[in-house]
Coordinates of C-alpha atoms in Angstrom, one line a residue:
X1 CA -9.4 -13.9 18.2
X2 CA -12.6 -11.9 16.8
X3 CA -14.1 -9.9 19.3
X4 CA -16.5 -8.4 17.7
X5 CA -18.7 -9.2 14.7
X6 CA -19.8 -6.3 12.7
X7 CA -17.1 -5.4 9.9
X8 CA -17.5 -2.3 7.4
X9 CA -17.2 -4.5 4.1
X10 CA -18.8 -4.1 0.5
X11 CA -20.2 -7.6 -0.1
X12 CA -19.9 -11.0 1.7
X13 CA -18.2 -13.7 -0.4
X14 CA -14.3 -12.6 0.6
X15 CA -11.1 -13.8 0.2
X16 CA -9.9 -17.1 2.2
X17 CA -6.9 -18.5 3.1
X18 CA -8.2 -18.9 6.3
X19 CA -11.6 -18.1 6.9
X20 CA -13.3 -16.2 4.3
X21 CA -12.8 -12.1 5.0
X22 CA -9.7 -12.7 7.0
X23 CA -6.0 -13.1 6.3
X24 CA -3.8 -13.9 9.3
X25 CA -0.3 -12.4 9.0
X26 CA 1.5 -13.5 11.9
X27 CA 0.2 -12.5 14.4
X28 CA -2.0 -9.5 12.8
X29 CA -5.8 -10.4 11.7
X30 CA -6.4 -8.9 8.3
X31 CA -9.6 -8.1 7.1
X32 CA -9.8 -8.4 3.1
X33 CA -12.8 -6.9 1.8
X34 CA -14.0 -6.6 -2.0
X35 CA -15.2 -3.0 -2.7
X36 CA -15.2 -2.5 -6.1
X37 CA -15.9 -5.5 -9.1
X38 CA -17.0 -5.6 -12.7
X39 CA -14.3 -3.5 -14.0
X40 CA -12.3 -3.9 -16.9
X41 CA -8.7 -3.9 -16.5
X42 CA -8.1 -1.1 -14.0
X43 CA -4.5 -0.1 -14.0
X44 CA -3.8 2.8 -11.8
X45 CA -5.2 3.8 -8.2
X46 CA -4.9 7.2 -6.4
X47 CA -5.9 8.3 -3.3
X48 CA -7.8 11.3 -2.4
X49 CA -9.3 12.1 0.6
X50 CA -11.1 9.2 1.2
X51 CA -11.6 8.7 -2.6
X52 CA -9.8 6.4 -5.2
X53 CA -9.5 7.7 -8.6
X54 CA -8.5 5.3 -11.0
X55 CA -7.7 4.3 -14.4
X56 CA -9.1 1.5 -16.7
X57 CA -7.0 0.2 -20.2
X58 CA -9.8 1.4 -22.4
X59 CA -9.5 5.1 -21.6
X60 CA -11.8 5.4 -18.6
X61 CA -11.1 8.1 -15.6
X62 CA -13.3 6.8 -12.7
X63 CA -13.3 8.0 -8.7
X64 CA -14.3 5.5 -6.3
X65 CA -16.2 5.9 -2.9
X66 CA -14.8 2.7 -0.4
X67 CA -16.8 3.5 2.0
X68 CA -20.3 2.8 0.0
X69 CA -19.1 0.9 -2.8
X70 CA -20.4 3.7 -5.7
X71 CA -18.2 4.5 -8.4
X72 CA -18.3 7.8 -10.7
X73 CA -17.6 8.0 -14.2
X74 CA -15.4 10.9 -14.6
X75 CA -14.1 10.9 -18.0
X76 CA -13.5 9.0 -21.1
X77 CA -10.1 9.7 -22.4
X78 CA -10.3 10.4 -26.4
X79 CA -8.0 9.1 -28.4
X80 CA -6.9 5.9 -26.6
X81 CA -5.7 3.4 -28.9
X82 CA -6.2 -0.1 -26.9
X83 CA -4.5 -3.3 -28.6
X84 CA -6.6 -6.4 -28.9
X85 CA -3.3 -8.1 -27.2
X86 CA -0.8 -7.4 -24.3
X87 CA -1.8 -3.7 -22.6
X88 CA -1.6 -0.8 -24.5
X89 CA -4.1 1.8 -23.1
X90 CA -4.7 4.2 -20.5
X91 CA -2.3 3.7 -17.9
X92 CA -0.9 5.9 -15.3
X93 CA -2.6 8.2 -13.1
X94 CA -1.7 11.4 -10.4
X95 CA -3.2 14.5 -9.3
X96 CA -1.2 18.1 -8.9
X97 CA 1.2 18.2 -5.9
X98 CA -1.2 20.8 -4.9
X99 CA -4.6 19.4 -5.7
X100 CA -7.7 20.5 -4.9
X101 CA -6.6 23.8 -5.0
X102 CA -4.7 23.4 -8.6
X103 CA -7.0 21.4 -9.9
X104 CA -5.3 19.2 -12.8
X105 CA -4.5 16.0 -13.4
X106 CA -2.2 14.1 -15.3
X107 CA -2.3 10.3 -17.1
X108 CA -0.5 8.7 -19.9
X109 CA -1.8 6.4 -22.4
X110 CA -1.5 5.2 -25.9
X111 CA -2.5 7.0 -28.8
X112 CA -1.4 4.9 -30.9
X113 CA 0.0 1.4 -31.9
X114 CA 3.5 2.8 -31.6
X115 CA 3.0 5.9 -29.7
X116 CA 2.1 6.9 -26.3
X117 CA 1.5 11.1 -24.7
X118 CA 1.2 12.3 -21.1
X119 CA -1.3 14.5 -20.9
X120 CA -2.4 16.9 -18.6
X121 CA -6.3 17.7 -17.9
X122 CA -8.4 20.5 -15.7
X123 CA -10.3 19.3 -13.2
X124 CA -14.1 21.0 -12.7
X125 CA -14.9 20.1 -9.0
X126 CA -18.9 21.6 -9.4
X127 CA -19.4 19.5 -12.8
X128 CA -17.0 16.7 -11.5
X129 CA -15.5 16.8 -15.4
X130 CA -12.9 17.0 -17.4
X131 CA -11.8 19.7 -19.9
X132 CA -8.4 21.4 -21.7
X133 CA -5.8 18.7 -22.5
X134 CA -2.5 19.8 -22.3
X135 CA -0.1 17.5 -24.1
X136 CA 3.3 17.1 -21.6
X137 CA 4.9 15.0 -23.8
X138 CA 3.1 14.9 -26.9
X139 CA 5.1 12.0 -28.2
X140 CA 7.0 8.9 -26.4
X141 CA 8.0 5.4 -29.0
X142 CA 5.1 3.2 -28.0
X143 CA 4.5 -0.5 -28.5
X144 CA 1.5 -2.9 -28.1
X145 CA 3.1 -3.4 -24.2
X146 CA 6.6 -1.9 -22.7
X147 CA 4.8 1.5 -22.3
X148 CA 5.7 1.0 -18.8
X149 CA 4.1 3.4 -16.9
X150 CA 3.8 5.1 -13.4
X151 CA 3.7 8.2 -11.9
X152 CA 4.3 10.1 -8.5
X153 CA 4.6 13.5 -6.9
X154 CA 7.2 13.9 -5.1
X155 CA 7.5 15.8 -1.9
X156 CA 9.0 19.0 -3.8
X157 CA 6.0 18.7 -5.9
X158 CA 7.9 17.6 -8.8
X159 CA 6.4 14.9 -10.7
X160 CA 8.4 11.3 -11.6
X161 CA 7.3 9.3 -14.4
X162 CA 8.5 6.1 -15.7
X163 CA 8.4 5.1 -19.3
X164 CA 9.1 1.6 -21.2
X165 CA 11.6 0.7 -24.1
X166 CA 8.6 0.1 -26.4
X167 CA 10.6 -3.6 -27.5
X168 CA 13.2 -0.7 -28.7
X169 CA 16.2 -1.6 -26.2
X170 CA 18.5 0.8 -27.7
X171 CA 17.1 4.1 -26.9
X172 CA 16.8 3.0 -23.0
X173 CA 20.5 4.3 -23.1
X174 CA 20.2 7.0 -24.7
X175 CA 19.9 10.2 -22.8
X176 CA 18.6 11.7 -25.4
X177 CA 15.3 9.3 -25.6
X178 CA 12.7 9.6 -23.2
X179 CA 11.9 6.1 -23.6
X180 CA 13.1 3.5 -21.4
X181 CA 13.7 5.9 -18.5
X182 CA 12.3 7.3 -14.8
X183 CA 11.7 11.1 -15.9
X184 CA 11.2 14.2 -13.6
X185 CA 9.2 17.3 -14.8
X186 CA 7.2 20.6 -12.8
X187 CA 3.6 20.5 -13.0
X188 CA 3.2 22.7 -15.9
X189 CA 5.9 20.4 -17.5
X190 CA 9.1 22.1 -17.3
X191 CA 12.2 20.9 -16.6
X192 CA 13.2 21.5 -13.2
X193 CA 16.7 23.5 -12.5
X194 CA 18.4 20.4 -10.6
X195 CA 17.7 17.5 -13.2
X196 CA 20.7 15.6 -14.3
X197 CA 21.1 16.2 -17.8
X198 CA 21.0 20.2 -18.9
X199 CA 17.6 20.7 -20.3
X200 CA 16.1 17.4 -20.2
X201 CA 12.9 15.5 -18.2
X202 CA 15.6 12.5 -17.7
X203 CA 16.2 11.2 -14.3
X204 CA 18.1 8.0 -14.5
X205 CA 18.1 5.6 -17.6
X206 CA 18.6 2.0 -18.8
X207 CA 15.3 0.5 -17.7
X208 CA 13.2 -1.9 -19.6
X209 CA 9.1 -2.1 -18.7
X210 CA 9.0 0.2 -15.3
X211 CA 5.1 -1.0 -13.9
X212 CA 6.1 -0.1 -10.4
X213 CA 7.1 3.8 -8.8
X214 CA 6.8 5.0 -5.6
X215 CA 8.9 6.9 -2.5
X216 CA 10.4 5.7 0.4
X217 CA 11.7 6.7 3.3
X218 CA 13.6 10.5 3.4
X219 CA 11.9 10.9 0.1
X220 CA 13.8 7.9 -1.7
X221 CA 12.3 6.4 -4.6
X222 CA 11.8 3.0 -6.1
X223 CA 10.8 1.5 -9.6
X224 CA 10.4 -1.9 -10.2
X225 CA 10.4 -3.7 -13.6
X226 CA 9.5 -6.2 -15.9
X227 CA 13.0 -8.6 -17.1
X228 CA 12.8 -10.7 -20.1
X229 CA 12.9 -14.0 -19.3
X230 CA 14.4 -13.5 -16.2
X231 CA 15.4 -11.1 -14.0
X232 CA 12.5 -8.7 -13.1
X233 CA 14.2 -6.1 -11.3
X234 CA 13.4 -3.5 -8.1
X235 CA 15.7 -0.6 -8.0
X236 CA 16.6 2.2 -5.6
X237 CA 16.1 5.1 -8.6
X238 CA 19.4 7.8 -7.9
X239 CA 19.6 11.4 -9.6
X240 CA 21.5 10.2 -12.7
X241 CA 21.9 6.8 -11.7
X242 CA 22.2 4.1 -15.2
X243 CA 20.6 0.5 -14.6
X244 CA 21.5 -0.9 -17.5
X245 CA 19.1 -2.1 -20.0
X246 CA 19.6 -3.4 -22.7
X247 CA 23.2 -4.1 -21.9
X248 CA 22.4 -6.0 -17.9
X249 CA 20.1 -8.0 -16.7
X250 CA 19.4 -7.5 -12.8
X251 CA 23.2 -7.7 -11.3
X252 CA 26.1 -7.3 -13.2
X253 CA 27.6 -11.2 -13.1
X254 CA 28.3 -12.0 -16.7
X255 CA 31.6 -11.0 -17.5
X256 CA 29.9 -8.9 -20.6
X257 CA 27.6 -6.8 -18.2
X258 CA 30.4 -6.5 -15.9
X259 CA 33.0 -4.7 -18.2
X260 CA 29.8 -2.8 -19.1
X261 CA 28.7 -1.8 -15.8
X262 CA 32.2 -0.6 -14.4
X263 CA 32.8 1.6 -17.8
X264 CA 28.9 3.3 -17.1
X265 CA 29.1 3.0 -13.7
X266 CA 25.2 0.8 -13.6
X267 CA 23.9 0.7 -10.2
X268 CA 22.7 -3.2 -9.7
X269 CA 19.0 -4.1 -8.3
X270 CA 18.2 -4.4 -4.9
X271 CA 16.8 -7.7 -5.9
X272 CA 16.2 -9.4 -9.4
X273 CA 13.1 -12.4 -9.1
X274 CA 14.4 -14.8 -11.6
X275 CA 12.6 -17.2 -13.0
X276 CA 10.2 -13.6 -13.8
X277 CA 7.4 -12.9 -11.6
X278 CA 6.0 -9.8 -13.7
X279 CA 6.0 -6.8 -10.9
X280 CA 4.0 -3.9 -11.4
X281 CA 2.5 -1.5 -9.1
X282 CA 4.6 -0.2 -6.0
X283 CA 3.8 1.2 -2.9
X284 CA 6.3 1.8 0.5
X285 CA 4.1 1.4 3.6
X286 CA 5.0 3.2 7.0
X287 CA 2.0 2.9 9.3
X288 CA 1.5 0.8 13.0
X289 CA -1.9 -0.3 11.5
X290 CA 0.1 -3.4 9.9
X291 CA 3.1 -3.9 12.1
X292 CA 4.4 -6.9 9.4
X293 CA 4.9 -4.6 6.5
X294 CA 6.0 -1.1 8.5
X295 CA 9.2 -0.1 6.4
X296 CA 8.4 -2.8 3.3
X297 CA 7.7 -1.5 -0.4
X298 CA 4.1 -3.4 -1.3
X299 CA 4.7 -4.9 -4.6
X300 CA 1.8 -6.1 -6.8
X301 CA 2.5 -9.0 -8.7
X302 CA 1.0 -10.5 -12.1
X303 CA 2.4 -13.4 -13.4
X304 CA 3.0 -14.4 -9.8
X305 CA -0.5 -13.7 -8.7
X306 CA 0.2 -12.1 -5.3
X307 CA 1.6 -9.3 -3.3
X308 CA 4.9 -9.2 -2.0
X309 CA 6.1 -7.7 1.3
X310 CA 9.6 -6.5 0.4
X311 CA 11.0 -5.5 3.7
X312 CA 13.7 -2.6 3.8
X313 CA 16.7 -1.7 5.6
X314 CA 16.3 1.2 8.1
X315 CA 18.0 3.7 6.1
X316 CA 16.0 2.1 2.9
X317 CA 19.3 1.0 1.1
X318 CA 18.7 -2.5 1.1
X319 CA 16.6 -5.1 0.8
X320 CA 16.3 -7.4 3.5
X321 CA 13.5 -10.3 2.8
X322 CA 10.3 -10.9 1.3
X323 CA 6.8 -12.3 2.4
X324 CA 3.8 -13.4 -0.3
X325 CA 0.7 -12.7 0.4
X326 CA -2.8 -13.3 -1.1
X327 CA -1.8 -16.0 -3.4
X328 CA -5.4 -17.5 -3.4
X329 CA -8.0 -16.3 -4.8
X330 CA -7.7 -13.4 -6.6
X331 CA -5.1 -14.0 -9.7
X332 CA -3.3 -11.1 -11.2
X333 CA -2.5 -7.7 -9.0
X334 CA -1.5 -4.4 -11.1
X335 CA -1.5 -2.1 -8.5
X336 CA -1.4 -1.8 -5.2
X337 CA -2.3 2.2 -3.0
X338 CA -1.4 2.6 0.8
X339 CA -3.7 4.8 2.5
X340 CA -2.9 7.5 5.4
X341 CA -4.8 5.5 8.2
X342 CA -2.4 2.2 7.0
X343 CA -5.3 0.5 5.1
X344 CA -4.4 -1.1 1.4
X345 CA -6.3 -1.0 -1.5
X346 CA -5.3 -3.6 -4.8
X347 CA -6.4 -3.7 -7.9
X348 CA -6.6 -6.9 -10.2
X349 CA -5.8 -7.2 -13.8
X350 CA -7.7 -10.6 -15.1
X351 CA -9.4 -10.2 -18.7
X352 CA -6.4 -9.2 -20.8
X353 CA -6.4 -11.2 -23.6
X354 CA -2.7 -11.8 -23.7
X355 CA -3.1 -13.3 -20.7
X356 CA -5.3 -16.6 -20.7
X357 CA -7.2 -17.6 -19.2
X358 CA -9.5 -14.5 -18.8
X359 CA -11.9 -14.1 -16.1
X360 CA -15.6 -13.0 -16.3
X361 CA -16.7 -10.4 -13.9
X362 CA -13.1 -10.6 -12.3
X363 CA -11.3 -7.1 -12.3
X364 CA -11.9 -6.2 -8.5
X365 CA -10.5 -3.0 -6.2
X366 CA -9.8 -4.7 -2.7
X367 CA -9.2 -3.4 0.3
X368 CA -6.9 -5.2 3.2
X369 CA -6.7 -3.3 6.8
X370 CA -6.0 -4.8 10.1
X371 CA -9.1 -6.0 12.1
X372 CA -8.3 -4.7 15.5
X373 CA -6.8 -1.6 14.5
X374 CA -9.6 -0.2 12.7
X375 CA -12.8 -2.2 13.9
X376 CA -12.9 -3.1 17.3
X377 CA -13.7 0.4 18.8
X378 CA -14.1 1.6 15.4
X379 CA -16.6 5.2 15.4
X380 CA -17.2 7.2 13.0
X381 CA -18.2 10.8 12.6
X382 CA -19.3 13.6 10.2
X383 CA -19.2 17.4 10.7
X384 CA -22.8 16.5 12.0
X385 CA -22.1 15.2 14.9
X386 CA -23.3 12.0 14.5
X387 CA -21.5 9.2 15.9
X388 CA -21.9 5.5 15.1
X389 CA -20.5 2.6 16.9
X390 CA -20.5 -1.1 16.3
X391 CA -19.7 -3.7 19.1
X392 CA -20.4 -7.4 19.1
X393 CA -24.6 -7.5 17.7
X394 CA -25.3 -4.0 18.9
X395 CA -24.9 -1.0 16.7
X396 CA -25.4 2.4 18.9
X397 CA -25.9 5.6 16.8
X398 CA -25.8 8.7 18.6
X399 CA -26.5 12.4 17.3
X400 CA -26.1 16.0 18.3
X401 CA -29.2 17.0 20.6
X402 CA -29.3 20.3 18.6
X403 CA -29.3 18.5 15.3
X404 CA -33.2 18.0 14.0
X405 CA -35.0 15.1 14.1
X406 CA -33.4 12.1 12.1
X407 CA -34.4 8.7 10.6
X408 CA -32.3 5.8 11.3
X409 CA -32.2 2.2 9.3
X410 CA -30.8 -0.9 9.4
X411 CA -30.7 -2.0 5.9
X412 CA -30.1 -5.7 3.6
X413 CA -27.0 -5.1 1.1
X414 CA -29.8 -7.2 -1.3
X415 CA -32.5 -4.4 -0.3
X416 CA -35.3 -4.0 2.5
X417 CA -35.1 -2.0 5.7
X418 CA -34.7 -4.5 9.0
X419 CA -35.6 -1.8 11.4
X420 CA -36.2 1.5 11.3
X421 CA -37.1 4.4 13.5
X422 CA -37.0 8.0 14.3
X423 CA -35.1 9.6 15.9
X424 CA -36.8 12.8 17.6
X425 CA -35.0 16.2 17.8
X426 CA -35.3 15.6 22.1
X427 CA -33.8 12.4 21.3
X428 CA -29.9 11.4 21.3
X429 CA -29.6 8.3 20.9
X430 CA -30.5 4.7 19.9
X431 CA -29.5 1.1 19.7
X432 CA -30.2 -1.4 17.5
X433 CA -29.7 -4.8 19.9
X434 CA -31.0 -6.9 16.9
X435 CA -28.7 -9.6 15.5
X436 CA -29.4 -9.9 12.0
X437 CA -28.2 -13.4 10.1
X438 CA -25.1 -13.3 8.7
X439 CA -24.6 -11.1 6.2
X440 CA -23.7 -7.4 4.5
X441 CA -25.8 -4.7 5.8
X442 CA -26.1 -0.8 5.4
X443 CA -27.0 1.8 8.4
X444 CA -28.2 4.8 7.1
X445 CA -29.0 7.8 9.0
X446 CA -31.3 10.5 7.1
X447 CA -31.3 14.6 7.9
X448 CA -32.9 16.9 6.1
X449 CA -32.4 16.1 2.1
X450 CA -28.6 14.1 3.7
X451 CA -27.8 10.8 4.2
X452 CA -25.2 9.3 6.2
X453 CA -24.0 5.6 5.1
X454 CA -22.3 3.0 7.0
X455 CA -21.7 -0.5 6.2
X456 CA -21.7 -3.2 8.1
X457 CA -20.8 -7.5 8.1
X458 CA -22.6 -9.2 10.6
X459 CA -20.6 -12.9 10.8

């Protein structure tokens, strides 16, 4: 049941499988709330401190603010060669194990119709830009789609990245290609000391189109792929570990991939979706925000239209069952980010032109967090000392006495201030009783030249 009815949310018309701007999950109340739209194909999301940076096919490098729904252009990557079909482009996306304080970042995309780079940029924090590309890997095989890619720090702040076959098959098992393969590299793009092979980025070969990377529990990590006609794949990625392409498909249980698999020693899939269901973006969630998916890998699905729950073992071995979610209304998901607090933030992936039919005014960031957990005594505070709290139609915003005098709003997403008044330095507090109609609405507190923003749902 709803107890209250004020919900921080970027615009009103939500998702619905039951009523619009909730998803039940058994017995958990999710709230699913739209805070991005109009983009164009966004591919990779990052988290940061309360900000999303992400990627978009054409070569765009944007940051996005949840909380008030503005997005920052950050940079236009030169060079990006975008095909008029499938998805080369500007894919993957992570900041430096030690970011802010090394201030790089790192993407890969296309440069070509049969070539692809990871690349490595400086960050300027005071001009919010980008300057001094570094080229990783100058040069992986590309193709107008199996570029793969992800990437992920891990918790030795090494970096994994996976790459695609580029429709090459053969060079996925060779260790000597850094094409069809989950690679491992230092920040400055060395090779670290432990890798498998003597001098070389490569972490474990034989995989196809890798969309999907991310760690697990004790630091384990986890692709998941694209199959031909059948037989996407998720995989527990080992130090060294072969999985097979082009030789297997998912398990090894034709008598071919089976003499295959004992003479190279594949590791199988912990699960193969057959007919495909196109997996791409990854993400493990640990958090008692959403007790459903606690110990599940998130996967974002395209083809399928959905995100999966793919629920875990306890030492992360295995995989033990999967739930769909989101199935509805919002098509094709390419990525999926888990935040510290346990909230979930997808992307969608609707106006490629390889994949009809496209969908004005459709590529969308959501954002899917438990109701109770984060609203019903929700509060929140700034270095300020201002404090705002929504309960059932009354919204209570209290400041720090020694703080000077303030101006509070109540404000229409569409425009125009409800109520309004100020708040006097003597002053500490104040509560607006007023129950708007339904609808998306901001509060904004004013200091000085600063503004604090908050927004609201009334239902």
């Amino acid at each position: 049941m709803i107890r209250g009815r004020y919900m921080i949310v970027v615009v009103a018309l939500l998702v619905a499988q039951t009523v619009r701007g909730q998803y039940e999950v058994d017995p958990t109340m999710l709230e699913v709330n739209v805070v991005a739209e109009n983009l164009t194909i966004p591919w990779d999301l990052v988290w940061d401190d309360g900000k999303i940076w992400f990627t978009e096919k054409q070569g765009n490098i944007k940051v996005l603010d949840p909380e008030t729904g503005s997005i920052q252009h950050i940079h236009k990557v030169e060079g990006v060669f975008v095909s008029t079909v499938e998805n080369s482009g500007l894919h993957a996306l992570a900041l430096h194990p030690n970011w802010p304080d090394s201030s790089y970042l790192f993407c890969h995309y296309s440069y070509d119709s049969l070539a692809s780079r990871l690349t490595r940029f400086r960050y300027h924090p005071t001009t919010q830009t980008l300057s001094n590309p570094h080229h990783i890997i100058p040069h992986l095989e590309g193709a107008r789609s199996h570029n793969g890619s992800r990437l992920v720090v891990a918790p030795d702040n090494t970096l994994f990245f996976c790459t695609g076959d580029a429709y090459l098959f053969d060079p996925a098992q060779d260790v000597n290609s850094l094409n069809g393969k989950v690679l491992r590299f230092n920040p400055d793009g060395t090779v670290p000391a432990d890798n498998p092979y003597p001098n070389s980025l490569v972490w474990s070969i034989g995989h196809r189109n890798p969309q999907g990377l991310t760690l697990g529990p004790n630091g384990q990590l986890y692709n998941s792929e694209h199959g031909p006609s059948n037989d996407d794949e998720l995989n527990h990625v080992v130090k060294g570990g072969n999985y097979g392409w082009p030789k297997v498909n998912g398990k090894c249980d034709l008598p071919s991939e089976q003499k295959f698999c004992i003479a190279n020693n594949v590791v199988e899939p912990l699960h193969a979706w057959t007919p495909t269901e196109a997996p791409s973006g990854l993400h493990y969630y640990a958090h008692e925000a959403i007790p459903e998916w606690n110990n599940c890998l998130l996967q974002a699905f395209l083809k399928a239209r959905k995100i999966g729950a793919l629920q875990l073992s306890e030492d992360g071995t295995k995989m033990l069952g999967q739930k769909d979610y989101f199935e509805v209304d919002y098509y094709r998901f390419r990525d999926v980010l888990v935040t510290p607090d346990g909230r979930v933030f997808a992307c969608t992936s609707n106006k490629e032109v390889a994949n009809p039919p496209q969908r004005d005014n459709d590529d969308k960031i959501i954002e899917i967090r438990n109701y109770d957990y984060h609203h019903e005594q929700q509060k929140f505070r700034n270095k300020k000392g201002i404090e705002i709290t929504a309960r059932d139609s009354t919204i209570t915003i209290q400041v720090n006495k020694k703080m000077p005098g303030a101006t509070v709003a109540l404000t229409h997403y569409w425009g125009g201030v409800i109520e309004a008044i100020d708040i006097r330095p003597n002053q500490s507090t104040y509560t607006i009783t007023h129950a708007p109609q339904p609808g998306v609405y901001f509060v904004k507190v004013k200091w000085d030249a600063k503004v604090l923003v908050r927004r609201l749902t009334y239902r």
